[in-house]
Short mmCIF file of C-alpha atoms in Angstrom, two decimals:
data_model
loop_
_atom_site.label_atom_id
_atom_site.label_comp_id
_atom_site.label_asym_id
_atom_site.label_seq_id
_atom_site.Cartn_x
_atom_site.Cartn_y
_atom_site.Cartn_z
CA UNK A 1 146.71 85.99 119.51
CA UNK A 2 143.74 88.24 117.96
CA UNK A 3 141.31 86.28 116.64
CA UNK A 4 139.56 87.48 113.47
CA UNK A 5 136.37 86.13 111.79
CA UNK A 6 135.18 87.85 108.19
CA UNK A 7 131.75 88.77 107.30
CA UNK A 8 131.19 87.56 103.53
CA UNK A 9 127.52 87.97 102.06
CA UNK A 10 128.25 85.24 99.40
CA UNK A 11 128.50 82.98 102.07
CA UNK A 12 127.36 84.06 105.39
CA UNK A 13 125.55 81.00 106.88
CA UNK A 14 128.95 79.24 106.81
CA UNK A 15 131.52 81.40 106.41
CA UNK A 16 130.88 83.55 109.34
CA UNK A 17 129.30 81.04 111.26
CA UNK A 18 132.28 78.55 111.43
CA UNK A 19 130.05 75.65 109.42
CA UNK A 20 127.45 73.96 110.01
CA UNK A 21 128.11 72.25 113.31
CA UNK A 22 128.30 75.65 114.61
CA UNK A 23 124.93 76.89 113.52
CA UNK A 24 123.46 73.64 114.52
CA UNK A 25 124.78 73.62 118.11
CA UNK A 26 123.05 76.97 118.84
CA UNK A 27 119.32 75.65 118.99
CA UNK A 28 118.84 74.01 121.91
CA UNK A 29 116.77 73.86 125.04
CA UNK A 30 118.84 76.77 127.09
CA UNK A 31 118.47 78.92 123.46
CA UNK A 32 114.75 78.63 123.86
CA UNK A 33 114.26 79.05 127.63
CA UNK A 34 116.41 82.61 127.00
CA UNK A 35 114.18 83.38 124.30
CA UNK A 36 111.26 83.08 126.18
CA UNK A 37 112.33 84.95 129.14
CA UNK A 38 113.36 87.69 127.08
CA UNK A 39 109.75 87.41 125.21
CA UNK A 40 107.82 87.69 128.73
CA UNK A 41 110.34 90.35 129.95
CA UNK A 42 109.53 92.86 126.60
CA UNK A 43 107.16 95.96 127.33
CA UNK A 44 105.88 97.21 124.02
CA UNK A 45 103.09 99.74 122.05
CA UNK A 46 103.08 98.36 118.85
CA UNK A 47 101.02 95.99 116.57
CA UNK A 48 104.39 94.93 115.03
CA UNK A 49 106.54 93.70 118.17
CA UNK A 50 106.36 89.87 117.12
CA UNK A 51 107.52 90.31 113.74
CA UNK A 52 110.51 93.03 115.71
CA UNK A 53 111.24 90.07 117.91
CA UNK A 54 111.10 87.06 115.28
CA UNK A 55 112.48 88.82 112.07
CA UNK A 56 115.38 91.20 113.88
CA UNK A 57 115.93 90.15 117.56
CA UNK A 58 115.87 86.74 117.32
CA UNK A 59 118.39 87.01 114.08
CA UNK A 60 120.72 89.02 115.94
CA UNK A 61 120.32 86.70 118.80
CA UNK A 62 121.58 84.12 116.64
CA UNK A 63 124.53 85.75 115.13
CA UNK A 64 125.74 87.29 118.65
CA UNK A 65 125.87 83.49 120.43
CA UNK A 66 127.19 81.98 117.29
CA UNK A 67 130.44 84.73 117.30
CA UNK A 68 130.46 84.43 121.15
CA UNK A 69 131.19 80.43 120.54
CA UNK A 70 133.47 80.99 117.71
CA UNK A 71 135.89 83.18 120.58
CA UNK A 72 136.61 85.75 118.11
CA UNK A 73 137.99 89.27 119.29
CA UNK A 74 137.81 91.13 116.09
CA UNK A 75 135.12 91.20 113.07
CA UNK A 76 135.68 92.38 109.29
CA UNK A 77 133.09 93.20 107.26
CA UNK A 78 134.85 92.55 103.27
CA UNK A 79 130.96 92.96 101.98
CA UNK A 80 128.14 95.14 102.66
CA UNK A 81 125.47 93.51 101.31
CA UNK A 82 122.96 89.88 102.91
CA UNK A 83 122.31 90.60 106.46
CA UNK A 84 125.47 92.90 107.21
CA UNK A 85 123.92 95.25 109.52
CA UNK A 86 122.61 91.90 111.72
CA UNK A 87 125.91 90.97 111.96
CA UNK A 88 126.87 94.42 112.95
CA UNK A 89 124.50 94.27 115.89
CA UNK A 90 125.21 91.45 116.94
CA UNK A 91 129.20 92.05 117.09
CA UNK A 92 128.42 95.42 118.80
CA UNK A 93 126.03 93.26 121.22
CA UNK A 94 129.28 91.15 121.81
CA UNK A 95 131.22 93.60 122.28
CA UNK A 96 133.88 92.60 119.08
CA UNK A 97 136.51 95.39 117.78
CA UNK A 98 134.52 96.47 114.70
CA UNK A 99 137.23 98.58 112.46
CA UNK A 100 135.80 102.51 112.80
CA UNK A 101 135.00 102.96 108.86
CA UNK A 102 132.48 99.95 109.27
CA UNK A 103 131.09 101.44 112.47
CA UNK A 104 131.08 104.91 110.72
CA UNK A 105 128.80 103.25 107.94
CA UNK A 106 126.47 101.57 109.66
CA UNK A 107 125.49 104.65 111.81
CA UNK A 108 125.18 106.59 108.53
CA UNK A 109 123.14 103.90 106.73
CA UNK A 110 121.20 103.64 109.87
CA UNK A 111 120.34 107.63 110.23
CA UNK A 112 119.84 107.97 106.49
CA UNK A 113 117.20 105.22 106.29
CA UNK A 114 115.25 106.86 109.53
CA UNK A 115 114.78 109.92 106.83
CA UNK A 116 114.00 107.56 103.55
CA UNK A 117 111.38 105.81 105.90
CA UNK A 118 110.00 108.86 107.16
CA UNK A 119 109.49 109.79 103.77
CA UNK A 120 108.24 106.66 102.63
CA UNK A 121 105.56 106.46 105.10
CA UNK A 122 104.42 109.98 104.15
CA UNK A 123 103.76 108.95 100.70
CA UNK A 124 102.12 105.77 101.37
CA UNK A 125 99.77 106.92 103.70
CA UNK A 126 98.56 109.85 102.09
CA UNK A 127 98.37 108.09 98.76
CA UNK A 128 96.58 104.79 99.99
CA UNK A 129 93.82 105.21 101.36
CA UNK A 130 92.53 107.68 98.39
CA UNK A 131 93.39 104.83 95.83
CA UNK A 132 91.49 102.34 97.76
CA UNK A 133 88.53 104.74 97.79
CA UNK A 134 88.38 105.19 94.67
CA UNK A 135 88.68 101.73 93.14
CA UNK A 136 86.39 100.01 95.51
CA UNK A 137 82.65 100.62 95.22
CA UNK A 138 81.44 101.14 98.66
CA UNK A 139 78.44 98.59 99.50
CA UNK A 140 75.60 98.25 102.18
CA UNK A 141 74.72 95.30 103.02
CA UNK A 142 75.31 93.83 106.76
CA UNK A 143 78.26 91.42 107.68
CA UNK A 144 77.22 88.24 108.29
CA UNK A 145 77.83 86.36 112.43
CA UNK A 146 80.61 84.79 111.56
CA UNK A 147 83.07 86.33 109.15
CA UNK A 148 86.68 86.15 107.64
CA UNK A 149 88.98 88.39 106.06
CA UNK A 150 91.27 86.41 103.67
CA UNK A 151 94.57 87.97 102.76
CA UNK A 152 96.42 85.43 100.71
CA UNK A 153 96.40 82.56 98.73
CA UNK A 154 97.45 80.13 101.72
CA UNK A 155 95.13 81.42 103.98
CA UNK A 156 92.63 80.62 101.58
CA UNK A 157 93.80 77.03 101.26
CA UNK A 158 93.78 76.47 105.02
CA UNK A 159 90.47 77.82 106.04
CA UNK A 160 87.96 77.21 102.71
CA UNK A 161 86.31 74.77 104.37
CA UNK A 162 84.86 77.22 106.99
CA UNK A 163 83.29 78.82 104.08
CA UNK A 164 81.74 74.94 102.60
CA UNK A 165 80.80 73.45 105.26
CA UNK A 166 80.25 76.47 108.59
CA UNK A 167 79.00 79.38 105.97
CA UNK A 168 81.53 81.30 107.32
CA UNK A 169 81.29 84.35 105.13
CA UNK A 170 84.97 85.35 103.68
CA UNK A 171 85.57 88.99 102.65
CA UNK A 172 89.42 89.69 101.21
CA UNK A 173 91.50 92.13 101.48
CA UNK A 174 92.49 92.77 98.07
CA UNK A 175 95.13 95.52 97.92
CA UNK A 176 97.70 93.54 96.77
CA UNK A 177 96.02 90.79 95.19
CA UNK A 178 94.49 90.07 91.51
CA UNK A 179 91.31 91.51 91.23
CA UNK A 180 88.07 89.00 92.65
CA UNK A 181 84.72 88.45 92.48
CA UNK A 182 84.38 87.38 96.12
CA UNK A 183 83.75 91.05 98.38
CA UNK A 184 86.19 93.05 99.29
CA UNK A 185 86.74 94.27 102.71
CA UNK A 186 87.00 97.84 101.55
CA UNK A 187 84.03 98.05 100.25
CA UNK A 188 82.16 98.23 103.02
CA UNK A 189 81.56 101.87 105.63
CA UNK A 190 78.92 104.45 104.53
CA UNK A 191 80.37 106.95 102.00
CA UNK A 192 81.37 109.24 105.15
CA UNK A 193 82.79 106.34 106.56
CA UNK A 194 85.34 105.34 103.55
CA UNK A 195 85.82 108.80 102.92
CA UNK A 196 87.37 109.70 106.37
CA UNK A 197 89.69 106.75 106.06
CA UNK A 198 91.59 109.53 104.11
CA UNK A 199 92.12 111.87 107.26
CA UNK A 200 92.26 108.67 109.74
CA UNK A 201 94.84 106.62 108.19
CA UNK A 202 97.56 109.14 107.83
CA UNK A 203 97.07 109.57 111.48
CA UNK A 204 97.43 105.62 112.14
CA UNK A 205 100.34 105.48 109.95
CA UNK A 206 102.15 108.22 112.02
CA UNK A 207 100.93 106.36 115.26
CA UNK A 208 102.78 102.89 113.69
CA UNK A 209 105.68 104.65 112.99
CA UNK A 210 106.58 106.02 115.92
CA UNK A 211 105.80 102.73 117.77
CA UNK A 212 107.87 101.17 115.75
CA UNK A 213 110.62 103.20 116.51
CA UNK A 214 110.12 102.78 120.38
CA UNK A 215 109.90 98.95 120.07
CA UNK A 216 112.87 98.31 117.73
CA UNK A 217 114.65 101.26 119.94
CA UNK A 218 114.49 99.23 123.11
CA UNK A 219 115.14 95.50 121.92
CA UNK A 220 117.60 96.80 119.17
CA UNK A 221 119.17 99.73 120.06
CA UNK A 222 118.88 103.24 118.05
CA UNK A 223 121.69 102.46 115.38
CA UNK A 224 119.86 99.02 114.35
CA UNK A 225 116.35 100.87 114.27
CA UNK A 226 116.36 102.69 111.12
CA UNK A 227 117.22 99.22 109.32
CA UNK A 228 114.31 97.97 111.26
CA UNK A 229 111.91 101.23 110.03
CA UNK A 230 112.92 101.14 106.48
CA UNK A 231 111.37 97.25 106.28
CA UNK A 232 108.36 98.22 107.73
CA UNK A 233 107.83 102.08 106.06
CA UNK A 234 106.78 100.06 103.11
CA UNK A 235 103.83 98.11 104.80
CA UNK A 236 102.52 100.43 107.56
CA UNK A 237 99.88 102.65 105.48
CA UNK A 238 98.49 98.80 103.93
CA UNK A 239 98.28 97.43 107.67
CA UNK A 240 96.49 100.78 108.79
CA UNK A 241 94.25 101.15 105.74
CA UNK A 242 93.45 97.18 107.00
CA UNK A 243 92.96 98.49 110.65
CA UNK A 244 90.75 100.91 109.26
CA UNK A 245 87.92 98.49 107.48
CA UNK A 246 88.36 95.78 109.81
CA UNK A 247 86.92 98.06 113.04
CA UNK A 248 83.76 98.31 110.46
CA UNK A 249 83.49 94.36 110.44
CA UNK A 250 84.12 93.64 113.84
CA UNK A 251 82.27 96.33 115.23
CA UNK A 252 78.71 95.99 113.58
CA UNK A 253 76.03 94.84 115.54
CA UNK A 254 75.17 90.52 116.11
CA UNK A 255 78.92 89.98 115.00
CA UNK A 256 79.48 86.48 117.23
CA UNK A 257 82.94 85.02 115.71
CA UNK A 258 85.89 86.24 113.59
CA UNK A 259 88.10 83.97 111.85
CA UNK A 260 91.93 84.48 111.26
CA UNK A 261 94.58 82.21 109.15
CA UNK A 262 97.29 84.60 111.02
CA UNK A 263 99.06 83.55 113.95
CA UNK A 264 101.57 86.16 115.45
CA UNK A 265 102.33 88.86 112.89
CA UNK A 266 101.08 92.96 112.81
CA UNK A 267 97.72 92.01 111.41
CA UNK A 268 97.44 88.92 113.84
CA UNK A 269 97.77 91.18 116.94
CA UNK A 270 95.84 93.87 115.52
CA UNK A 271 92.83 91.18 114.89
CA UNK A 272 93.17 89.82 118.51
CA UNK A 273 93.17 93.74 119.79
CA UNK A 274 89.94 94.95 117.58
CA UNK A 275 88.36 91.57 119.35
CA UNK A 276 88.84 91.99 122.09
CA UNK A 277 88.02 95.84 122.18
CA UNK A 278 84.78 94.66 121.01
CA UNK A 279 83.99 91.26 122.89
CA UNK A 280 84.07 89.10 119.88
CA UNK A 281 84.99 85.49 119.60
CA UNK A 282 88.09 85.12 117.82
CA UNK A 283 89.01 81.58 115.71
CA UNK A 284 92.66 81.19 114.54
CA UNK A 285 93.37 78.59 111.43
CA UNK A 286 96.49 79.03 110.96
CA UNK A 287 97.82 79.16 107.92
CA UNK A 288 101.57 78.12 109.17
CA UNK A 289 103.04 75.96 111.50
CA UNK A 290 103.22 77.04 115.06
CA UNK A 291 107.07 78.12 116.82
CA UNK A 292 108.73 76.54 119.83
CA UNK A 293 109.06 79.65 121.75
CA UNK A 294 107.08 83.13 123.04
CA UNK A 295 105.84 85.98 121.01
CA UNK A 296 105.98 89.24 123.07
CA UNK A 297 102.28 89.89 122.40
CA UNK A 298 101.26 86.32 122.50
CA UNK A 299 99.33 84.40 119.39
CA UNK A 300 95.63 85.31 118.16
CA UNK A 301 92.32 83.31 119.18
CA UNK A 302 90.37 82.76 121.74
CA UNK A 303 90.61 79.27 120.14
CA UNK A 304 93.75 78.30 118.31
CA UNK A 305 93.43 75.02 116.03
CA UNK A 306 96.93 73.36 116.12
CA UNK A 307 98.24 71.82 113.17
CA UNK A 308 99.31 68.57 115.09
CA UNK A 309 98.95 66.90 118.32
CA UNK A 310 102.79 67.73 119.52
CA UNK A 311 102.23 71.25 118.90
CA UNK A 312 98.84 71.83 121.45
CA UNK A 313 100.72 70.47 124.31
CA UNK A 314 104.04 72.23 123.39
CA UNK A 315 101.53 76.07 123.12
CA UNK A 316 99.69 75.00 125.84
CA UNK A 317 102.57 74.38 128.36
CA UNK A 318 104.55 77.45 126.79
CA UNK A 319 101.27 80.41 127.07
CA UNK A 320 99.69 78.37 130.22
CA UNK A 321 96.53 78.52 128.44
CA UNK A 322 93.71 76.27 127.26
CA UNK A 323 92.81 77.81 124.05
CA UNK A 324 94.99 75.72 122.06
CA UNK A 325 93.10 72.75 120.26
CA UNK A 326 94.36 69.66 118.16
CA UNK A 327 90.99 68.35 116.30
CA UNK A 328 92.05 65.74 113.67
CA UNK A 329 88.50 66.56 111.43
CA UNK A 330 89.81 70.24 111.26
CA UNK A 331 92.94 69.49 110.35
CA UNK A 332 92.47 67.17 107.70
CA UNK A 333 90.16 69.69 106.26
CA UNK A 334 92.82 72.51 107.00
CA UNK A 335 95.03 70.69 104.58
CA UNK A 336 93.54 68.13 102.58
CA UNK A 337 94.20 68.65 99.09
CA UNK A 338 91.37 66.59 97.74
CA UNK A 339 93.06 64.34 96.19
CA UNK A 340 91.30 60.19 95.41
CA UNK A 341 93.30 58.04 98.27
CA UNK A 342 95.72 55.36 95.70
CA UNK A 343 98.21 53.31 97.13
CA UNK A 344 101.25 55.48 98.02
CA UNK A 345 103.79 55.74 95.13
CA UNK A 346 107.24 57.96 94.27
CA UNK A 347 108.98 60.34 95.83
CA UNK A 348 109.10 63.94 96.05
CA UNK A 349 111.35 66.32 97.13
CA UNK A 350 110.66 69.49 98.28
CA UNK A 351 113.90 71.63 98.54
CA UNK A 352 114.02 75.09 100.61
CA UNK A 353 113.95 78.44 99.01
CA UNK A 354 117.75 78.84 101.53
CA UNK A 355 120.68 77.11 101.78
CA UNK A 356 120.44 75.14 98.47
CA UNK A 357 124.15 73.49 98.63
CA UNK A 358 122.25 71.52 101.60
CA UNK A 359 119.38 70.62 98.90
CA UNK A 360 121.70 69.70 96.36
CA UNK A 361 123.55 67.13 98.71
CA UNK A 362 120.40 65.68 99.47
CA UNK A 363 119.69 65.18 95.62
CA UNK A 364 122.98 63.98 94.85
CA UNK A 365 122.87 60.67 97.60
CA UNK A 366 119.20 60.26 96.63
CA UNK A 367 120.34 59.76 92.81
CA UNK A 368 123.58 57.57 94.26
CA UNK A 369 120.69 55.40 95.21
CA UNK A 370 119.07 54.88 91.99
CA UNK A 371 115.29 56.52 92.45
CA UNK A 372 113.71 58.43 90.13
CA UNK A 373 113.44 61.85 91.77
CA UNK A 374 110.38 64.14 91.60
CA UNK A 375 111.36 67.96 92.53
CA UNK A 376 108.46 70.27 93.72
CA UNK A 377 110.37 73.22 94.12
CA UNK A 378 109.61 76.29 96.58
CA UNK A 379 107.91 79.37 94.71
CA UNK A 380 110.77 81.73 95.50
CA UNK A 381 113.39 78.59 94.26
CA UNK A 382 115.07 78.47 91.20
CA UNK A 383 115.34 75.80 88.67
CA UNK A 384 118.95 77.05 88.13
CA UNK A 385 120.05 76.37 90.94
CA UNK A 386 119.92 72.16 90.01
CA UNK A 387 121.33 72.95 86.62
CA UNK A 388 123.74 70.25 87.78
CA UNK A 389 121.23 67.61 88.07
CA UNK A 390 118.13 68.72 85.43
CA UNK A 391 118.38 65.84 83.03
CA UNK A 392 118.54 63.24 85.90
CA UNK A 393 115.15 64.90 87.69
CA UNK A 394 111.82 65.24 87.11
CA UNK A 395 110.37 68.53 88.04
CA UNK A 396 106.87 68.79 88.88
CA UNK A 397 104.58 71.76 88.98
CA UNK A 398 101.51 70.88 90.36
CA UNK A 399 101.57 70.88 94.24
CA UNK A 400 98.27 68.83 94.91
CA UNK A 401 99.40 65.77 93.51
CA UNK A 402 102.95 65.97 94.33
CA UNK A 403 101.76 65.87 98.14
CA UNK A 404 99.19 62.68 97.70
CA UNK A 405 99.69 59.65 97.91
CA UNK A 406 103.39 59.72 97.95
CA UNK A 407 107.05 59.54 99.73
CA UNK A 408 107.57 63.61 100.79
CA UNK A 409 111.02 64.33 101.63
CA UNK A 410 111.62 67.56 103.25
CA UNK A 411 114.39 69.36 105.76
CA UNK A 412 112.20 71.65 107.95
CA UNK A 413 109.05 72.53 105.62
CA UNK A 414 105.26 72.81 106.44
CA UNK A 415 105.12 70.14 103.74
CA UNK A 416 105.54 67.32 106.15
CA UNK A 417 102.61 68.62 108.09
CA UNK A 418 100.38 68.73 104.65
CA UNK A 419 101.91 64.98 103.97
CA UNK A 420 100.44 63.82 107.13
CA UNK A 421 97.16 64.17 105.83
CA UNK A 422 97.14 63.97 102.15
CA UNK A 423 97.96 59.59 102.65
CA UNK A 424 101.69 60.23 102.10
CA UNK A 425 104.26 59.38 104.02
CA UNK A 426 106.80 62.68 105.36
CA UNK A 427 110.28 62.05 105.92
CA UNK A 428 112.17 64.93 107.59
CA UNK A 429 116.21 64.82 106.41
CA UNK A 430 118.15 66.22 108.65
CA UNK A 431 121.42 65.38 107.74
CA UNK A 432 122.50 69.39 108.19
CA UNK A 433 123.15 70.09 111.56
CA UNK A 434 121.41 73.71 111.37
CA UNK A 435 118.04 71.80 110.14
CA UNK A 436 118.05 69.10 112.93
CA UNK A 437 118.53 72.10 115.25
CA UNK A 438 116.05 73.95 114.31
CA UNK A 439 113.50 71.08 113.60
CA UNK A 440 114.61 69.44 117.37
CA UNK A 441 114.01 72.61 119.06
CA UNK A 442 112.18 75.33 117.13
CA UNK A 443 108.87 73.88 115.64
CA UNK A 444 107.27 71.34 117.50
CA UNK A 445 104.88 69.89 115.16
CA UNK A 446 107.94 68.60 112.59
CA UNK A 447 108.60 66.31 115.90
CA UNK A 448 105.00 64.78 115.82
CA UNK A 449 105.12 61.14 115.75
CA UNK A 450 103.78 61.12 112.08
CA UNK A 451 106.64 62.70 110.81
CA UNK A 452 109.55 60.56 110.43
CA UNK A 453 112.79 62.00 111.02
CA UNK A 454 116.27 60.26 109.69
CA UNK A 455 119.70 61.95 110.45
CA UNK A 456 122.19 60.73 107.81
CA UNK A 457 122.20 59.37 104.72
CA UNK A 458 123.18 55.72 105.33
CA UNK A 459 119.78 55.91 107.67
CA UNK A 460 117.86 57.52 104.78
CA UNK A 461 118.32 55.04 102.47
CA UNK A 462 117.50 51.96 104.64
CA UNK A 463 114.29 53.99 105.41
CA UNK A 464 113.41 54.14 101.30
CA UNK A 465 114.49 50.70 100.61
CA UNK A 466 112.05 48.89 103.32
CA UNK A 467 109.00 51.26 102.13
CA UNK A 468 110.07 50.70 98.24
CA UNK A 469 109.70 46.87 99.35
CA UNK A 470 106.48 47.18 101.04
CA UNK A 471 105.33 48.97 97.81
#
């Protein structure tokens, strides 16, 4: 008998998927190896190939040996919204009967979205760099040695301390960010310079695109590509106008070292290119934790600075390099908070932006217990989402106190990491099989020895009673 398995967006981690045990059982050691193979195999032109491989291959990846295990013949797509066209690739990579109207409209989303990209690019790039030019007042004063260019928040966070205690001068790119007083990266270039970056990044831009489209062509396959365009049109003229500035940083004269809180993305690989084009020592902080498996283009630094111990040897046995580095001093000051040291006390939760049924039946056994629950929820979280539970919690807003000095529950989050060294004490649930998959197999500092990881609930709550004792 056919076997038929439905695509619904409302539900398409489960749904599709066949539950949870079925996501879960996908990570594992072979998934990895495959991964990495295919990573070392991949011949590519573009800046962008990591986040092709992370964000888009590895997704489809993931859907195609999830409906390969399920031993479906036949998929229906009764929504076209979520991930839809991931789901389409990967049933087409599986070769699944795909009813011919579904087939009909992905091609024509596909081909309509190479134009609206093409177009999109056109605008951005020619508009751009002019705006840039004329809100930044150009400046002539040298880079320093040893120089950063900040380009968030986060990054800022991780690598401040270069700036106290190395004088590691930190310019920012502020395109997209509120308005500082610290310098900005486009201020810099003689008036010729800047004003070229008009004729020149157009150029780049065109150059991305059309990289692009050769990359995502060859891991992806034409009819997935213009999905795959359309995400990046919108960010290609920003990275180029970047591309731009930076080669006036890293290029001037008595430049010695370059600091980056990026690990793998365009702007990481970009970095580690313009470095190496000009023999300069290049210093990654990250300002994430690190992945189990290969990047086609590899991960910036001559020196990387691992977030835990786990994580060095896992990078250094994966790239067969030495460059990776696990210094306790730096990573305490990576993600110290600077918080006074008290005697550790409550518990926090910090839910996922994803999958928040799995957050609310974490909740609900931690109130069967009797604690009084803090909630530090993720930026891109809602509180409606706990509507169920908001006069039993305690939500908390401040992030530098929730992760001192207390009990930090998380599924799979950098917060574990930060817990380690802010004298609290990180607990890992992983009572969801797809979060003790990907936790077990796809970031290898959540399996550090600091972090404690429990598995069910009955295990979760002997774990809080003996520390509430000791408290």
């Amino acid at each position: 008998m056919k076997k038929v398995i439905e695509y619904a967006a409302c539900n398409e981690s489960f749904a599709l998927h066949g539950g949870a045990e079925g996501v879960g059982a996908l990570y594992s050691a072979d998934f990895v190896g495959f991964l990495n193979r295919k990573a070392s195999a991949v011949s590519y032109v573009s800046d962008y190939i990591n986040e092709i491989f992370m964000h888009f291959y590895l997704r489809v990846v993931e859907v195609a040996s999830i409906l390969n295990a399920s031993g479906a013949d036949e998929i229906v797509f009764k929504s076209y919204k979520g991930e839809w066209p991931v789901h389409m690739a990967a049933a087409k990579s599986e070769r699944l009967n795909v009813p011919a109207i579904s087939t009909i409209f992905f091609y024509f989303m596909s081909a309509t979205l190479y134009v609206a990209s093409f177009f999109l690019l056109v605008a951005s790039a020619l508009t751009l760099p002019g705006l840039v030019l004329l809100t930044r007042r150009g400046r002539r004063d040298k880079v320093t040695q040893e120089f950063s260019v900040i380009r968030s928040p986060a990054s800022y966070d991780k690598m401040r301390f270069l700036n106290e205690t190395r004088k590691v001068a930190f310019y920012y790119d502020d395109i997209f960010q509120k308005k500082l007083t610290a310098p900005s990266m486009y201020s810099f270039g003689s008036p010729r310079e800047r004003f070229f970056s008009v004729l020149i990044v157009p150029f780049l831009s065109f150059r991305d695109f059309f990289s692009v489209m050769s990359d995502a062509s060859k891991l992806l396959g034409w009819g997935f590509t213009g999905f795959v365009l359309y995400y990046f049109s919108k960010r290609i003229a920003h990275k180029c106008v970047f591309e731009y500035y930076l080669n006036f940083l890293i290029k001037q004269n008595g430049i010695c070292a370059y600091y980056t809180g990026n690990k793998e993305d365009r702007f990481a690989i970009l970095e580690k290119r313009l470095c190496k084009k000009y023999a300069v020592h290049s210093v990654c902080v990250p300002h994430g934790i690190e992945y189990a498996f290969k990047t086609p283009a590899g991960l910036v630094g001559d020196i990387f600075y691992c977030t835990t111990e786990h994580a060095r040897q896992h990078l250094s046995n994966l790239y067969g390099e030495q460059k990776f580095i696990y210094d306790e001093n730096v990573a305490r000051q990576m993600f110290s908070r600077r918080q006074d040291i008290t005697p550790v006390m409550g518990i926090v939760f910090f839910p996922e932006s994803r999958d928040a049924e799995v957050n609310l039946t974490i909740l609900g056994h931690l109130l069967g217990l009797g604690y009084e629950i803090a909630v530090k929820l993720h930026p891109k979280d809602s509180l409606e989402n706990y509507k169920d539970y908001a006069d039993k919690l305690t939500f908390v807003s401040d992030f530098d106190s929730s992760i001192s000095n207390k009990i930090c529950l998380a599924r799979k989050s950098t917060v574990l990491v930060e817990a380690i060294y802010n004298n609290s004490i990180p607990i890992s649930v992983l009572t969801d099989p797809r979060d003790r998959g990907y936790v077990e197999y796809m970031l290898p500092s959540l399996t550090d020895d600091q972090i404690m990881r429990v598995y069910s609930f009955e295990e979760l709550a002997c774990v809080l009673a003996k520390f509430q004792a000791a408290a």
